[in-house]
Tab-separated table of C-alpha atoms and ligand atoms in Angstrom:
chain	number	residue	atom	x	y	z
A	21	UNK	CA	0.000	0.000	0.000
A	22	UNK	CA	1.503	3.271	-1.194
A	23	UNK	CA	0.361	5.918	1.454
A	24	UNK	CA	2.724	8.414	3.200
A	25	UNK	CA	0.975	8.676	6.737
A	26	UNK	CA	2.500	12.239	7.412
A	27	UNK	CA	0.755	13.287	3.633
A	28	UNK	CA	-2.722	14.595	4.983
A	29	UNK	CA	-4.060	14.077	1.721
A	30	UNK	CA	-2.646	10.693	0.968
A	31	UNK	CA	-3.964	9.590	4.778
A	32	UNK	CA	-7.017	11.079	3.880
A	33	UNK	CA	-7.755	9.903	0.813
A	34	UNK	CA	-6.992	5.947	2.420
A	35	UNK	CA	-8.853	6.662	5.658
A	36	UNK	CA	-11.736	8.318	4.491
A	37	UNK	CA	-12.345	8.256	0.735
A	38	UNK	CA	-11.239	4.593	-0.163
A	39	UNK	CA	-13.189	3.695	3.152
A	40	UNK	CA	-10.264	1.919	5.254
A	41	UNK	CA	-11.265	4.130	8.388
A	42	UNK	CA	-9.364	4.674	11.380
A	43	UNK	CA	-9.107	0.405	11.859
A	44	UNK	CA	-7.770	0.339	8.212
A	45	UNK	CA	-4.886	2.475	9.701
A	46	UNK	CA	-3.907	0.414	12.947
A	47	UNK	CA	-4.362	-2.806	10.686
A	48	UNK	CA	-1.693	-1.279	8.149
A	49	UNK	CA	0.533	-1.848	11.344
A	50	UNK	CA	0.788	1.640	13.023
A	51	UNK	CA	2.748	2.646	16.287
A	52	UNK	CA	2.990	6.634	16.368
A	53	UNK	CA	-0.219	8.754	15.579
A	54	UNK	CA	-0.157	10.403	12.553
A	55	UNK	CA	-0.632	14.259	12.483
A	56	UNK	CA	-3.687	14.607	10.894
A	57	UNK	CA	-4.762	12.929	14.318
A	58	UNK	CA	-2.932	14.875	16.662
A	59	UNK	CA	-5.545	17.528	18.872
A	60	UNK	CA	-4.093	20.784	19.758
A	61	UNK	CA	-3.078	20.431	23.042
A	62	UNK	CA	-6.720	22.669	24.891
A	63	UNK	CA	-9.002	19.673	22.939
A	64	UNK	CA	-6.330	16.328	24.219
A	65	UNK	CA	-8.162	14.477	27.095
A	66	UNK	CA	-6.135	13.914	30.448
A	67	UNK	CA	-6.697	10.995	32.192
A	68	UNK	CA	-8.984	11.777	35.174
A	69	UNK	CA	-8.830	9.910	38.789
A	70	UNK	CA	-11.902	8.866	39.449
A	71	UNK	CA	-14.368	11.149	40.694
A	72	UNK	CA	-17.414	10.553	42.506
A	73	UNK	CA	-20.140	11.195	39.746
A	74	UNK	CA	-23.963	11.500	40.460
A	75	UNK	CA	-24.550	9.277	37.019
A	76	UNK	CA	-22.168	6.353	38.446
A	77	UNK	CA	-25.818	5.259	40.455
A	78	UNK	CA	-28.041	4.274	37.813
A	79	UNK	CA	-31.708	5.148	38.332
A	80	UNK	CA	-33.842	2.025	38.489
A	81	UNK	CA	-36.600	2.693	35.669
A	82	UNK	CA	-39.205	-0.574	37.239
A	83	UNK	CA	-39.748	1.686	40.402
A	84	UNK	CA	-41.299	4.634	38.083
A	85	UNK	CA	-44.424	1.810	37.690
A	86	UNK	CA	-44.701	1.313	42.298
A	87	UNK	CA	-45.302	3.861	45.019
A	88	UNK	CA	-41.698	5.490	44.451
A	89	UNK	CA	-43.038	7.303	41.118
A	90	UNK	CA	-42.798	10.686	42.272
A	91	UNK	CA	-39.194	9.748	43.547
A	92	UNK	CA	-37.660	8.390	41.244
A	93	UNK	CA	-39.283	11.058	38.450
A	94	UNK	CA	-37.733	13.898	40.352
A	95	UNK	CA	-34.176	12.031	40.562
A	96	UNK	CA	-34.787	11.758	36.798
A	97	UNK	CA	-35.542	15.493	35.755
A	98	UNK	CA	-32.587	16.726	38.487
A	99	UNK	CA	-30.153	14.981	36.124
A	100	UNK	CA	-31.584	16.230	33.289
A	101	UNK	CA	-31.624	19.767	34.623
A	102	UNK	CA	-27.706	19.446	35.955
A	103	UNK	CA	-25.602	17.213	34.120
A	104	UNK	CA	-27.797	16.031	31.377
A	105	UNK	CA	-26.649	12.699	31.479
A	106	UNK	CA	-28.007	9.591	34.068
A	107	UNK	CA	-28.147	5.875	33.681
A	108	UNK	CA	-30.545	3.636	34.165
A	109	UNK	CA	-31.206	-0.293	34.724
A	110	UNK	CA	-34.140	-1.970	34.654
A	111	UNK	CA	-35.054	-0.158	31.385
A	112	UNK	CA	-37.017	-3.189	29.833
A	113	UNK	CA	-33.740	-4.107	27.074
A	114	UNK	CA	-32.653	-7.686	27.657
A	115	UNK	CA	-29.566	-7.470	29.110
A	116	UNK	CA	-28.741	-10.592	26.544
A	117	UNK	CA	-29.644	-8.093	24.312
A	118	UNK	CA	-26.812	-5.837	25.111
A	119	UNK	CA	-24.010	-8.009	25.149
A	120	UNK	CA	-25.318	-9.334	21.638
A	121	UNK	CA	-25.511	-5.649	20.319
A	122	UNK	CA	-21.281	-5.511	21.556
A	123	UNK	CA	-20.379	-8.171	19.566
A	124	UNK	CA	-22.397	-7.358	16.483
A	125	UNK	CA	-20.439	-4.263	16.742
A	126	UNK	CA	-17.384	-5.711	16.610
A	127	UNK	CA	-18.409	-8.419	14.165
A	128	UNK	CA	-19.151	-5.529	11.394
A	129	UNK	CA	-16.109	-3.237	11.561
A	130	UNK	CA	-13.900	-6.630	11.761
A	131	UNK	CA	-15.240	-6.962	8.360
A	132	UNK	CA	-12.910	-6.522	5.415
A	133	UNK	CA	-12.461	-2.594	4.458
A	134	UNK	CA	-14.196	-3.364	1.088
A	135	UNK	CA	-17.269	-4.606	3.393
A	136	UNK	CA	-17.615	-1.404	5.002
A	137	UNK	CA	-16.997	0.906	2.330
A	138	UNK	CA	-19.824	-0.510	0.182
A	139	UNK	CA	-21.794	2.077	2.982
A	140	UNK	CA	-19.664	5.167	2.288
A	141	UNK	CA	-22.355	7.901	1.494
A	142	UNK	CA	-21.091	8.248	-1.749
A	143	UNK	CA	-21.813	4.985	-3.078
A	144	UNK	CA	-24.458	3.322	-0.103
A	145	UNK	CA	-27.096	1.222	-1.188
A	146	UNK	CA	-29.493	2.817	1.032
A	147	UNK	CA	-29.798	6.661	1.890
A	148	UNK	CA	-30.750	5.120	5.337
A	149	UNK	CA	-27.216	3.303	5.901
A	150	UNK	CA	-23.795	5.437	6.285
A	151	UNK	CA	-20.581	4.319	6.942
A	152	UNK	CA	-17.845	6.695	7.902
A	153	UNK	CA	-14.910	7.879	9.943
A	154	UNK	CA	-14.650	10.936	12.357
A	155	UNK	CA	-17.099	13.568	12.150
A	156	UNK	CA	-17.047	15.584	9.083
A	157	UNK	CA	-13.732	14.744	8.211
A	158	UNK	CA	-13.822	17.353	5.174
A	159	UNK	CA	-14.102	20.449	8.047
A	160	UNK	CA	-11.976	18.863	10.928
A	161	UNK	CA	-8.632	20.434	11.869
A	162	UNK	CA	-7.666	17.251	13.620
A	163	UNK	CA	-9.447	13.957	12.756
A	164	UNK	CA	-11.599	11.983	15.637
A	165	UNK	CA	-10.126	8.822	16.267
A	166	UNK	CA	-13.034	6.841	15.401
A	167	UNK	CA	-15.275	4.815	12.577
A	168	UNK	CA	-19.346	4.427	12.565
A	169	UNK	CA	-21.942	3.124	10.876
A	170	UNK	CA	-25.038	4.747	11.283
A	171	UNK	CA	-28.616	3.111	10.693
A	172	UNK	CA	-32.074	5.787	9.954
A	173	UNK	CA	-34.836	3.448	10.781
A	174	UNK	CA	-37.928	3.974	8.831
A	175	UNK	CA	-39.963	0.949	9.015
A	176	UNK	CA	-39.317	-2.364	9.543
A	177	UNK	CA	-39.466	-3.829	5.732
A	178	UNK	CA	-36.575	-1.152	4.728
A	179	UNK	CA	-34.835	-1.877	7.689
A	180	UNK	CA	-34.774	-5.238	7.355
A	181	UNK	CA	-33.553	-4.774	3.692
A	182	UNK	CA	-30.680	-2.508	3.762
A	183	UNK	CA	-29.667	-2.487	7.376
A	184	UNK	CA	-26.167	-4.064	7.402
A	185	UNK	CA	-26.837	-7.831	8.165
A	186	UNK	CA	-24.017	-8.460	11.496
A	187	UNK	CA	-26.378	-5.376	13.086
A	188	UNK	CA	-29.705	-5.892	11.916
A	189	UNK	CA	-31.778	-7.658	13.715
A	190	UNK	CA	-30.100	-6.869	16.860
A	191	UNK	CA	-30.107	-3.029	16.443
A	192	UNK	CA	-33.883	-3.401	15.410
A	193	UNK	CA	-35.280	-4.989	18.477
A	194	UNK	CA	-32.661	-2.999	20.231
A	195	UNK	CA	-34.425	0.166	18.938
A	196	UNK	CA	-38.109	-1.327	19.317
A	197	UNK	CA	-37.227	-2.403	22.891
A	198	UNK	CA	-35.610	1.516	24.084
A	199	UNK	CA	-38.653	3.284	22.378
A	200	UNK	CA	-41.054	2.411	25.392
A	201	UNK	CA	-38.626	3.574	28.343
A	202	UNK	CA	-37.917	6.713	25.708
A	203	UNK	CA	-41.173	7.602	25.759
A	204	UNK	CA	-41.572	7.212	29.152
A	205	UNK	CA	-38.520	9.108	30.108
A	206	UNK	CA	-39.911	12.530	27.716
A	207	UNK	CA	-43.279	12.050	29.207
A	208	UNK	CA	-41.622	12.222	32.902
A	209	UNK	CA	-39.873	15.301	31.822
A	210	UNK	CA	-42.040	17.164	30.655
A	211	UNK	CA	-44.577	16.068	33.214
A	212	UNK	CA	-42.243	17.931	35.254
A	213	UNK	CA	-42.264	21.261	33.476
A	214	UNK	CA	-46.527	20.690	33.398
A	215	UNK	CA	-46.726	19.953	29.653
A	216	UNK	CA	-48.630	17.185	29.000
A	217	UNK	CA	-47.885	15.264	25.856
A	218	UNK	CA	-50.502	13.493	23.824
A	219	UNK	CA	-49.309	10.453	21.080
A	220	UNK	CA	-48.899	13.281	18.509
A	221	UNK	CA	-46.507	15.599	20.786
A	222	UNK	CA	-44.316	12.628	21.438
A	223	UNK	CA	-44.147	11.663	17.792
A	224	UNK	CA	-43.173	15.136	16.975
A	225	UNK	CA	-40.221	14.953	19.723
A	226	UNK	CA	-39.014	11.689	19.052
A	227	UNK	CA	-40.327	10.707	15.774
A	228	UNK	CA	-36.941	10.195	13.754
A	229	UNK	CA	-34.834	7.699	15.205
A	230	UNK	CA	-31.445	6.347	14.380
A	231	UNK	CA	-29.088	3.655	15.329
A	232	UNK	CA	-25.127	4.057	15.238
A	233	UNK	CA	-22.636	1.849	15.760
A	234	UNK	CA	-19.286	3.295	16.606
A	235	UNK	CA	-15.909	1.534	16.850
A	236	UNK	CA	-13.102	3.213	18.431
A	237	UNK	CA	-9.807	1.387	17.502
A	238	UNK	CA	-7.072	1.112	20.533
A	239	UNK	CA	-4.710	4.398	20.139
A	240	UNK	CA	-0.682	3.959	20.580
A	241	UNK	CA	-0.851	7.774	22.458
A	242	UNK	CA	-4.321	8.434	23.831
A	243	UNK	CA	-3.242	11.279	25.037
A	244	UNK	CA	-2.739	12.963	21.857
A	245	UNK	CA	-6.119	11.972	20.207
A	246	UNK	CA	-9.789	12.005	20.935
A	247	UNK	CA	-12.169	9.296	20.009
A	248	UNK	CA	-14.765	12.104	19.726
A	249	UNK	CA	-14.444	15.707	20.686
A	250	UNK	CA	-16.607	18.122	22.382
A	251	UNK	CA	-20.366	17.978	21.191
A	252	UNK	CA	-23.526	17.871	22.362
A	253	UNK	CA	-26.548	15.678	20.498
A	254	UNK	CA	-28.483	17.601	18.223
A	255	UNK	CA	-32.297	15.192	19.097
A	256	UNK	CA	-34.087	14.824	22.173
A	257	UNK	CA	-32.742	12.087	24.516
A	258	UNK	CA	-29.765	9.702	23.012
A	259	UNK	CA	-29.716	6.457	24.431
A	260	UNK	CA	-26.421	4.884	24.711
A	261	UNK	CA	-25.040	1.301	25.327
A	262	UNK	CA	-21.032	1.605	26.019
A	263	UNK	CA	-19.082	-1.713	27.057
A	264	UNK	CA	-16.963	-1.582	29.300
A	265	UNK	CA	-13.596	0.152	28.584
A	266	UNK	CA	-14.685	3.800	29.357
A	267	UNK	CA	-13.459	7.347	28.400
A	268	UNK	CA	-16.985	8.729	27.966
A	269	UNK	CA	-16.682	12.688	29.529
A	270	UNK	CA	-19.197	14.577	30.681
A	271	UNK	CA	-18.641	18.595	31.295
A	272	UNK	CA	-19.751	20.167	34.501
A	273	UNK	CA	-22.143	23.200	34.421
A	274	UNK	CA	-19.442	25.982	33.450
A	275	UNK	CA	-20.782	28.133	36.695
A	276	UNK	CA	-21.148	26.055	39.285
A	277	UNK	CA	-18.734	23.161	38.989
A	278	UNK	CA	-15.968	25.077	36.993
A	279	UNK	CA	-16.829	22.905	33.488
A	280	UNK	CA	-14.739	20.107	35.029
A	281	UNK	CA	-15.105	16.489	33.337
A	282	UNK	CA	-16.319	13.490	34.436
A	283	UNK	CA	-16.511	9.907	33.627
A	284	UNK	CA	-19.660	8.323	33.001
A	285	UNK	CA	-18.383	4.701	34.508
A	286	UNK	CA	-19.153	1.817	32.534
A	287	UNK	CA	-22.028	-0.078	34.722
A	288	UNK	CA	-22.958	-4.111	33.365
A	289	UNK	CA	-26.533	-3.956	32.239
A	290	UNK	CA	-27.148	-0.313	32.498
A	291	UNK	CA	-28.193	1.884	29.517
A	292	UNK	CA	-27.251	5.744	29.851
A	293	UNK	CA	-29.548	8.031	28.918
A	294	UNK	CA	-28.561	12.045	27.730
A	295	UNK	CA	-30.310	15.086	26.735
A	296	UNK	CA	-30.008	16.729	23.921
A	297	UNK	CA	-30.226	19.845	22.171
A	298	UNK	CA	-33.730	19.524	21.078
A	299	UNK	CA	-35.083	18.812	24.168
A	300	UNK	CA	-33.378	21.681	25.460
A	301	UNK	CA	-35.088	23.796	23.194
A	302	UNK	CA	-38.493	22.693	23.615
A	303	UNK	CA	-37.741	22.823	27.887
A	304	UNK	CA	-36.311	26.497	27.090
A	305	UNK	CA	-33.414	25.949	28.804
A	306	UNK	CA	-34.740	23.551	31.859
A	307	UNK	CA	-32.697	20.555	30.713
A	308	UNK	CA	-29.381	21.022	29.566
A	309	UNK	CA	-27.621	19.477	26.297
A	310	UNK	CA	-24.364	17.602	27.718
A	311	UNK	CA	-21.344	18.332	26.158
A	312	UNK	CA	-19.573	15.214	26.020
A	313	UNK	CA	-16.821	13.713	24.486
A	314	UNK	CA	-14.745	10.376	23.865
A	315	UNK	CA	-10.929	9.683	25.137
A	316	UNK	CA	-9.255	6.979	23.572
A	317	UNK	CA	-7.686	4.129	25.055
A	318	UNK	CA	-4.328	1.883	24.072
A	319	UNK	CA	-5.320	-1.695	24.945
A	320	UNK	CA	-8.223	-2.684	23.084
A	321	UNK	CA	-11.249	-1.551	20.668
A	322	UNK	CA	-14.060	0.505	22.465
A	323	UNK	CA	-17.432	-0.124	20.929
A	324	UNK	CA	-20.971	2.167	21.583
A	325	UNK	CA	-24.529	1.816	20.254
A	326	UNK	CA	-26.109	5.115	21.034
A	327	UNK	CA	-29.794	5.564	19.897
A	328	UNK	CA	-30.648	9.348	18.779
A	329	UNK	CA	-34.548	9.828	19.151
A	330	UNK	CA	-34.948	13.079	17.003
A	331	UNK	CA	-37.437	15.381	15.696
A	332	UNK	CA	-38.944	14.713	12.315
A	333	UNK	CA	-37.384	16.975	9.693
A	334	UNK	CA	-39.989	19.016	9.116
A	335	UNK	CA	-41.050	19.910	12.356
A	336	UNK	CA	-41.032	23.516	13.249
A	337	UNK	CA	-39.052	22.817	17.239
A	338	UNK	CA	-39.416	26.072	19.982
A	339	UNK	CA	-39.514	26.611	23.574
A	340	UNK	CA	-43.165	25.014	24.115
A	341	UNK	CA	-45.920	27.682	25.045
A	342	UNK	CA	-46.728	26.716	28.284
A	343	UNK	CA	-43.128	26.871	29.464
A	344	UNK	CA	-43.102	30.419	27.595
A	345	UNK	CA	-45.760	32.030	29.348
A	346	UNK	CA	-44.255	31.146	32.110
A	347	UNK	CA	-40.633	31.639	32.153
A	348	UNK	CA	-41.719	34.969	30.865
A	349	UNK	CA	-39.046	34.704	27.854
A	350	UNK	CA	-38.881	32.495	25.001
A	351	UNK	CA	-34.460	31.331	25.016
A	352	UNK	CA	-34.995	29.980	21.904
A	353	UNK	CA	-36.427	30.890	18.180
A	354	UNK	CA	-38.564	28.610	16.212
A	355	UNK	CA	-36.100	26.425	14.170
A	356	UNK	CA	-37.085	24.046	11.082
A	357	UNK	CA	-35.044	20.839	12.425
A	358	UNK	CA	-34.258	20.009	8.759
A	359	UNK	CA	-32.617	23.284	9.452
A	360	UNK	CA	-31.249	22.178	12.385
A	361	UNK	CA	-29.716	19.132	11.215
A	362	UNK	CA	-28.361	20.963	7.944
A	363	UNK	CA	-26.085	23.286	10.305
A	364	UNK	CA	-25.268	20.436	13.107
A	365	UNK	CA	-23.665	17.954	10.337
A	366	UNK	CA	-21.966	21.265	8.551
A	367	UNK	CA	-18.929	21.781	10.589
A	368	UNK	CA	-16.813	20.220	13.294
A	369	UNK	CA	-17.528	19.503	16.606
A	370	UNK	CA	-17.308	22.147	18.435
A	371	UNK	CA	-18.984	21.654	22.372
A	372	UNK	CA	-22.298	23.485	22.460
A	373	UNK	CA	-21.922	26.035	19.500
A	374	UNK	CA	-24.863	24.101	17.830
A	375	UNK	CA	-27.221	25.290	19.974
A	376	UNK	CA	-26.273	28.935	18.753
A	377	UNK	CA	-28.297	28.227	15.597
A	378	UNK	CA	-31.519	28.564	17.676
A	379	UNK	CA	-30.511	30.841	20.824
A	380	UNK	CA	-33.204	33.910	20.477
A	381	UNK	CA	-30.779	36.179	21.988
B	426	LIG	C1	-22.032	10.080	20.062
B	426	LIG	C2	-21.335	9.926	21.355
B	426	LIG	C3	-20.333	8.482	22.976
B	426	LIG	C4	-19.689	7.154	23.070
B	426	LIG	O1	-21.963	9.133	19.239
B	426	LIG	O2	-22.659	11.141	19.854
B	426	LIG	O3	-21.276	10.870	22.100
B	426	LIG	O4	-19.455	6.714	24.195
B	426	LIG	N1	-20.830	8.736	21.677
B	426	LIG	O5	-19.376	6.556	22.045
B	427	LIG	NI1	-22.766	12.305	21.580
């Protein structure tokens, strides 16, 4: 293979346009990082002792259904008002389920390259199915250390088609099982905030879903690279199944925790559950978009199956009325999420700057 690793174009072209992905790369037999990869020092990821986190205790979802309701819905909305991110067990996925889901993961990107690329966007069978590396590799001053596929579910008879078969059925009943506790979770939250959402609300909150597989190769100098950098989700809630390697940061409220990060721990049989920037939106500010990001680690492959629960494209997303009145300010404009979307995928990660697309003021 004729590529000059220190040639950003010739790295680029292998890694991202022939499809060969950041596991293309290590499999070529790599031991430094190459620069393309290196992060400028303020966006490199120190290793962190561990710190006491409120999300390490997962919230146990059956107790929302007993006499502990009101509990256990107030411990919910907290987290989604401070750090945005919580876990949860007892969510109604099969813990078989999970483990499954890990090794489908693994089973796809240990595919051959040619496997893979058949999903690039360019040249994907479906519009539903994308394979890819990074972010938006095009915009990126330094590359994320990382390769996806990502799955737009639609309905079951195109899924089944042109889903990639290692993740198919899994990630389907993985999505059909998660959609209940979703809804649930939404309902909860903005039970809280006295909205009350009928099936059509919901739908419009959550009616877009997708499933991503991500694959983050081991890294010969972790400290140099990130497996994803600073971002927050664009949809409602993510839901997101990590195994258990870790490096998944969450940022501290800037005011009064200093921003500090902290590690969402890996817990067996828990699901963790974060907030994104539409729900933010619609809460006008009551729950917060994490930012969050992804440190690499040397030893072995990390794999994650987050599920985004969106809003359909064309729904017109604001600070709900209700909330309006009375907060007594409207945070945020009316934004087409098409819109939404359009400027999220257009540039790099960059922490919360997405939400600047719909700040009112
Ligand atoms: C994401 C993300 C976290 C992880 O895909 O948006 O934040 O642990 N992933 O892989
Ligand atoms: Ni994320």
């Amino acid at each position: 293979m004729a590529m000059n690793l220190e040639d950003r174009n010739s790295l680029f072209n292998f890694v991202v346009e022939e499809g060969y992905g950041v596991k293309g790369l290590m499999d070529s037999g790599l031991s430094t990082v190459p620069q393309p990869y290196v992060q400028p020092p303020h966006e490199r990821i120190p290793i962190k002792n561990a710190h006491i986190c409120e999300a390490a205790r997962p919230i146990d979802l059956s107790l929302l259904d007993g006499p502990d309701h009101d509990r256990v819905a107030h411990q919910i909305a907290r987290a989604a008002e401070t750090l945005g991110f919580f876990q949860v067990v007892n969510h109604g996925v099969p813990v078989e389920l999970l483990e499954s889901l890990k090794a489908a993961a693994h089973e796809f990107f240990k595919q051959p390259p040619e496997k893979k690329a058949m999903y690039r966007k360019e040249v994907s069978p479906s519009r539903l199915v994308k394979y890819g590396t990074s972010f938006v590799p095009e915009k990126e001053e330094a590359l994320e250390w990382k390769d996806y596929v990502s799955m737009v579910y639609t309905n079951d008879d195109e899924a089944l088609q042109h889903w990639p078969h290692p993740c198919r059925d899994v990630a389907l009943e993985y999505l059909k099982t998660s959609m209940k506790m979703v809804k649930t979770i939404v309902g909860v939250l903005m039970g809280r905030l006295g909205v009350t959402l009928d099936e059509e609300r919901t739908e419009a909150l959550v009616g877009m879903t997708m499933v991503n597989m991500n694959y983050y190769p081991p890294c010969p100098k972790p400290e140099l690279t990130v497996g994803v950098g600073r971002h927050s989700d664009m949809g409602t809630l993510t839901v997101l199944l990590q195994d258990g390697i870790g490096g998944l940061y969450v940022k501290l409220d800037e005011g009064t925790d200093n921003g500090e990060w902290v590690e969402i721990p890996p817990v067996h049989g828990a699901l963790v559950i974060n907030v994104g920037d539409a729900l933010q939106i619609v809460s006008n500010g009551r729950y917060k978009s994490a930012e969050h990001r992804v440190r690499t680690t040397e030893t072995s492959a990390r794999v994650s199956v987050p599920i985004f629960t969106v809003p359909k494209p064309w729904e017109k997303i604001g600070p709900f009325p209700e909330i309006v009145k009375r907060d007594g300010v409207a945070r945020y404009k009316e934004v087409l999420f098409q819109d939404y979307m359009n400027n999220f995928f257009g540039q790099a990660h960059d922490g919360k700057k997405s939400l600047d697309f719909a700040r009112a003021f």
